[in-house]
mmCIF file of N, CA, C and O in Angstrom:
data_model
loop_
_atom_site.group_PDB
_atom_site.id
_atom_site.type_symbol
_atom_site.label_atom_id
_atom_site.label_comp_id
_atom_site.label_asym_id
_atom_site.label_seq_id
_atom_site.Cartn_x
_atom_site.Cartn_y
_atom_site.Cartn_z
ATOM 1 N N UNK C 292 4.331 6.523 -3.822
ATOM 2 C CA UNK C 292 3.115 7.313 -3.879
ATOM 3 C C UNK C 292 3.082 8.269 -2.684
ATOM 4 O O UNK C 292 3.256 7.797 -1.561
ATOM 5 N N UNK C 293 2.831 9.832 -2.877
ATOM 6 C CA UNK C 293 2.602 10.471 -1.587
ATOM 7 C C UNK C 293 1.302 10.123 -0.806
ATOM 8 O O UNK C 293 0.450 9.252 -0.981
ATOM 9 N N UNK C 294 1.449 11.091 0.104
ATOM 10 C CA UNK C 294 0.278 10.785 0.873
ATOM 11 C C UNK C 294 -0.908 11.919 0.342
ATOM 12 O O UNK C 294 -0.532 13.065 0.092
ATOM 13 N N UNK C 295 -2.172 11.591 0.202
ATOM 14 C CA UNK C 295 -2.666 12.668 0.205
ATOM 15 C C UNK C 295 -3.008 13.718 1.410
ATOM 16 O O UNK C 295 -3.185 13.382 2.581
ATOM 17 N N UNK C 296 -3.056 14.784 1.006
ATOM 18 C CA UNK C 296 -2.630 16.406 1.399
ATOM 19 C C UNK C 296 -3.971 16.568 2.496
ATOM 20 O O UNK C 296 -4.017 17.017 3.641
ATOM 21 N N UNK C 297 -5.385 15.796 1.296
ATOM 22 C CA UNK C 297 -6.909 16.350 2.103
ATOM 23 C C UNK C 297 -6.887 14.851 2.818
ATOM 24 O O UNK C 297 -6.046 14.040 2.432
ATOM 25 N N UNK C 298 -7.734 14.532 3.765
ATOM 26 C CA UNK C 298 -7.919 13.888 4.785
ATOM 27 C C UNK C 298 -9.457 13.208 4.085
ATOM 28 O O UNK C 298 -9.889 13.342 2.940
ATOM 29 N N UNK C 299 -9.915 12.624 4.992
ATOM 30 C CA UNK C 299 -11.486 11.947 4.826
ATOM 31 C C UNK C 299 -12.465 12.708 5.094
ATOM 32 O O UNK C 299 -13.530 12.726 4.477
ATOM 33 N N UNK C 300 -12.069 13.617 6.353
ATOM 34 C CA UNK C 300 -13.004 14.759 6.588
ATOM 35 C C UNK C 300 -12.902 15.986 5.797
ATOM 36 O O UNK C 300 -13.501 17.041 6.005
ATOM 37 N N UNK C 301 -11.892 15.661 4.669
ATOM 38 C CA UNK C 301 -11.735 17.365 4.135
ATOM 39 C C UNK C 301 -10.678 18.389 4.443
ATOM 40 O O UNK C 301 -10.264 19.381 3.843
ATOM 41 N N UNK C 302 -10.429 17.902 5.404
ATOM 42 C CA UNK C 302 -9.314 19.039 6.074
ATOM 43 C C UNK C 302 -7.741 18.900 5.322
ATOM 44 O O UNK C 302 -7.087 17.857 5.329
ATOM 45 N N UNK C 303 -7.384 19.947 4.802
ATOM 46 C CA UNK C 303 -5.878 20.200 4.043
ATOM 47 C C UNK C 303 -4.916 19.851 5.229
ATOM 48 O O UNK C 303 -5.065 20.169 6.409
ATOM 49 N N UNK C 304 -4.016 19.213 4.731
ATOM 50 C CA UNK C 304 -2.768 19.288 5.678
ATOM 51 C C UNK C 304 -1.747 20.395 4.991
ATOM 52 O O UNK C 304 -0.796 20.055 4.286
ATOM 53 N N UNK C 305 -2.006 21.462 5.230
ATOM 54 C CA UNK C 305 -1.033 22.921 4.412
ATOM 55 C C UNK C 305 0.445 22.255 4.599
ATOM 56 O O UNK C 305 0.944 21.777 3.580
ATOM 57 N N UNK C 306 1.007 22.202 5.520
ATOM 58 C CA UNK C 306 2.086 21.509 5.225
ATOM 59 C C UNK C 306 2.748 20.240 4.560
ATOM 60 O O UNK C 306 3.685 20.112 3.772
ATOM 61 N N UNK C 307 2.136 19.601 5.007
ATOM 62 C CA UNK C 307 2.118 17.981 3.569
ATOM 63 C C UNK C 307 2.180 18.916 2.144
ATOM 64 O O UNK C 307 3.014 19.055 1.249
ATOM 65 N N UNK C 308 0.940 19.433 2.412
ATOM 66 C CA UNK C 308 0.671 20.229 0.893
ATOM 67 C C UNK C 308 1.869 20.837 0.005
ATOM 68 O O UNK C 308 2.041 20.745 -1.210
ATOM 69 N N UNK C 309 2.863 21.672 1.261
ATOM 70 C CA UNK C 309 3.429 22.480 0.992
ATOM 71 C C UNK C 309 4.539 21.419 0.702
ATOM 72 O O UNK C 309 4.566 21.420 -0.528
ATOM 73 N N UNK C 310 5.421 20.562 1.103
ATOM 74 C CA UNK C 310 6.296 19.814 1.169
ATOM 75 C C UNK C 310 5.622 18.855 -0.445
ATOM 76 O O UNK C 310 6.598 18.192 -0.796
ATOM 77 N N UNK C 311 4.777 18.645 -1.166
ATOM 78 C CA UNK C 311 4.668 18.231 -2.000
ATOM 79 C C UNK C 311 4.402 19.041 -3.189
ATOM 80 O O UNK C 311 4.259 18.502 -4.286
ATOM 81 N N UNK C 312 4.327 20.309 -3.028
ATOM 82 C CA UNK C 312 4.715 21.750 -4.101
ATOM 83 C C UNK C 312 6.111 21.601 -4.034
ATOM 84 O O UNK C 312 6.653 21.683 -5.137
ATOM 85 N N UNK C 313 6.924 21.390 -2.998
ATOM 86 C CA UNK C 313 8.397 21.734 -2.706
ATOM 87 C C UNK C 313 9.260 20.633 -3.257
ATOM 88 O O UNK C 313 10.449 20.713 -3.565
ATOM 89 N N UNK C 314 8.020 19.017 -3.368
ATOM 90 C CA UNK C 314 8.881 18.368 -4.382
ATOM 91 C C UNK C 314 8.896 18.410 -5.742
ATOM 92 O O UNK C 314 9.757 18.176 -6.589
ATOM 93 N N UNK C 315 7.742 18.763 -5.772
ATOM 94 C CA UNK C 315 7.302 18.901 -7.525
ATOM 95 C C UNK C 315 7.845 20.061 -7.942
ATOM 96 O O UNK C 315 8.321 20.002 -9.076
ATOM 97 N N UNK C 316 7.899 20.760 -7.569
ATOM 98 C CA UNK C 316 8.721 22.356 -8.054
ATOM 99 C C UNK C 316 10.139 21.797 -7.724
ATOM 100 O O UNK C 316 10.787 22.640 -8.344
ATOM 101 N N UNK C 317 11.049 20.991 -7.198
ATOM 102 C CA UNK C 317 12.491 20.845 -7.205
ATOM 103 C C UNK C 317 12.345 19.422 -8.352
ATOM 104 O O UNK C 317 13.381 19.046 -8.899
ATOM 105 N N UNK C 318 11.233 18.809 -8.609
ATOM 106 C CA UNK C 318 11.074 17.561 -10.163
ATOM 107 C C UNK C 318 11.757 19.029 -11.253
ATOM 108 O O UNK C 318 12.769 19.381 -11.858
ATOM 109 N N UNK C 319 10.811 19.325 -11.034
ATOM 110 C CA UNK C 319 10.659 20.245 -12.489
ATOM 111 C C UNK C 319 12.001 21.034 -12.833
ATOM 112 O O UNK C 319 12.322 21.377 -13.971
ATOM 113 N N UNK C 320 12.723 21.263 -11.691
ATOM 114 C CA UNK C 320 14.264 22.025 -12.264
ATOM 115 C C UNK C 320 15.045 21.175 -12.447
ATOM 116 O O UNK C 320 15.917 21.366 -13.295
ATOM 117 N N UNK C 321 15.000 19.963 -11.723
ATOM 118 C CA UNK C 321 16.123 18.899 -12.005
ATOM 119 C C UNK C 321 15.605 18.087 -12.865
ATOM 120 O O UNK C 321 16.543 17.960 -13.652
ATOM 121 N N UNK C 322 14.723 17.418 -13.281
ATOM 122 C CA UNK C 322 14.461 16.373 -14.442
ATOM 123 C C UNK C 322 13.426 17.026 -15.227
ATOM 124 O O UNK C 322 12.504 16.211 -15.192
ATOM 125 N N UNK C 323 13.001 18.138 -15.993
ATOM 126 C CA UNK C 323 11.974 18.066 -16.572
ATOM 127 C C UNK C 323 11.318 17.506 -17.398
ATOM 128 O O UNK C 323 10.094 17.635 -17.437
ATOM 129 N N UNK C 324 12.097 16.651 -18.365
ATOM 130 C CA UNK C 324 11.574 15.528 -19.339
ATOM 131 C C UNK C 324 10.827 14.467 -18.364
ATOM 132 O O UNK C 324 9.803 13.943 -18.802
ATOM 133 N N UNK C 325 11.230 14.160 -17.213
ATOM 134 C CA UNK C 325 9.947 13.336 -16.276
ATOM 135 C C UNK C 325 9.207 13.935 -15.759
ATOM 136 O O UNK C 325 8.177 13.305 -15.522
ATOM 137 N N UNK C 326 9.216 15.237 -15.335
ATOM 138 C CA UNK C 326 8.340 16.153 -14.306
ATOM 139 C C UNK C 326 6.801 15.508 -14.524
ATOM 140 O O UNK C 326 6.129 14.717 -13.862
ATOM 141 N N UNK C 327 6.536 16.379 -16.020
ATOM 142 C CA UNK C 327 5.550 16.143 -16.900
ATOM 143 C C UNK C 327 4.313 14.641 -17.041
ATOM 144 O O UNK C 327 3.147 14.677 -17.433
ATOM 145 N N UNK C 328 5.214 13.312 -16.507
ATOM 146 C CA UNK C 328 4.843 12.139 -16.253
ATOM 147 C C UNK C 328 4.497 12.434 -14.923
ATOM 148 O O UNK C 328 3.358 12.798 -14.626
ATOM 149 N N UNK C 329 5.481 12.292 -14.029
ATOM 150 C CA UNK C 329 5.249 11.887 -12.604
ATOM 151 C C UNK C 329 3.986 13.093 -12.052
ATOM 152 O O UNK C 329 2.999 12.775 -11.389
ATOM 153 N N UNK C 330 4.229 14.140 -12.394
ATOM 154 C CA UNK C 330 3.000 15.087 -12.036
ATOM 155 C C UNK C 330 1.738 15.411 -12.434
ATOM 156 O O UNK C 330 1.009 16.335 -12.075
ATOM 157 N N UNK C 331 1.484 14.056 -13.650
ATOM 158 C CA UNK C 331 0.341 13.762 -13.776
ATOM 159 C C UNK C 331 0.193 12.272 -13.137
ATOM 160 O O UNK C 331 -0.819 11.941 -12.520
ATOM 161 N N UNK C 332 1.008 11.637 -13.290
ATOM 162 C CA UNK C 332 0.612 10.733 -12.310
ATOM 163 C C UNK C 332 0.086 11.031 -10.481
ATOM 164 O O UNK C 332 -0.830 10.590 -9.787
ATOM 165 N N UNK C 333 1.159 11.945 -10.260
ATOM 166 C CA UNK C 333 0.750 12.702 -8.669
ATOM 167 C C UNK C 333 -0.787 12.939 -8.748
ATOM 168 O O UNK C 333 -1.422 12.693 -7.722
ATOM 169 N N UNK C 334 -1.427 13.364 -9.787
ATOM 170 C CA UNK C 334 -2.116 14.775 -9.850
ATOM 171 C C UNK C 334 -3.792 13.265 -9.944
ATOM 172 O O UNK C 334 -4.919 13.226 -9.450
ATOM 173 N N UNK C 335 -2.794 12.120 -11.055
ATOM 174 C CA UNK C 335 -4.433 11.425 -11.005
ATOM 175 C C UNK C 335 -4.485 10.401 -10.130
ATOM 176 O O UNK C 335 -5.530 9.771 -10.290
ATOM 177 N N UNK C 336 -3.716 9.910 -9.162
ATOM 178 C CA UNK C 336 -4.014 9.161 -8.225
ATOM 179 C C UNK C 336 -4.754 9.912 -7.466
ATOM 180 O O UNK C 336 -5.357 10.431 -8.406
ATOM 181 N N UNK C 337 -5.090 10.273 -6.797
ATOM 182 C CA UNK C 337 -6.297 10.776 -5.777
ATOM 183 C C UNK C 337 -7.464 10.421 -6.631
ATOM 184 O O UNK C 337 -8.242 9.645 -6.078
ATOM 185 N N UNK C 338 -7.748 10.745 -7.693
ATOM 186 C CA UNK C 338 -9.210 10.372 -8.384
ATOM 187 C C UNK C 338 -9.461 9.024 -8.460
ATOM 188 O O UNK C 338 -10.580 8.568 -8.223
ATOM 189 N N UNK C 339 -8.456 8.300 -8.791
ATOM 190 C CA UNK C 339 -9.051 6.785 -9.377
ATOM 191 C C UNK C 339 -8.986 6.194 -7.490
ATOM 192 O O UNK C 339 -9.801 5.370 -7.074
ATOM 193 N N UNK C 340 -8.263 6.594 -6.897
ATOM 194 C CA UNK C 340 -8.521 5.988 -5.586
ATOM 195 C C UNK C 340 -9.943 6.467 -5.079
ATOM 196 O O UNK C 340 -10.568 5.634 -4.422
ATOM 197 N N UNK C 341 -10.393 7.402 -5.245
ATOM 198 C CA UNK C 341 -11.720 8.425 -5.063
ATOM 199 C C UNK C 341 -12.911 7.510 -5.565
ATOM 200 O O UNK C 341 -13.951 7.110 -5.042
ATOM 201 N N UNK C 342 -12.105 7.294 -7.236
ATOM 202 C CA UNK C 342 -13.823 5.901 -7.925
ATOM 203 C C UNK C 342 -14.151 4.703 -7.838
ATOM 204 O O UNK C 342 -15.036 3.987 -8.305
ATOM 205 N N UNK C 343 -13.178 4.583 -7.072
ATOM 206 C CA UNK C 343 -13.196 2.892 -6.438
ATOM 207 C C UNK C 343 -14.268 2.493 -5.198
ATOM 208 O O UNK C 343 -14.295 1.346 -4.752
#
């Protein structure tokens, strides 16, 4: 699991950020039949950790 990017106070870490565009954009040229999974999985962990 990455780390998330925003903090508790809100604040972006642009670089985290950027280094996790830089993995998901190198998913997507090398495996794209998983991209599609794992980058919705990326995309909904922050929420369900959020409704807990």
């Amino acid at each position: 699991m990455l780390a998330p990017a925003q903090d508790e106070t809100g604040a972006i870490d642009t670089e985290l950020l950027s280094r996790q565009v830089g993995l998901a954009q190198r998913l997507v040229q090398e495996k794209p039949d998983s991209a599609v999974a794992v980058l919705r999985q990326m995309l909904k962990e922050p929420t369900e950790e959020g409704a807990e």
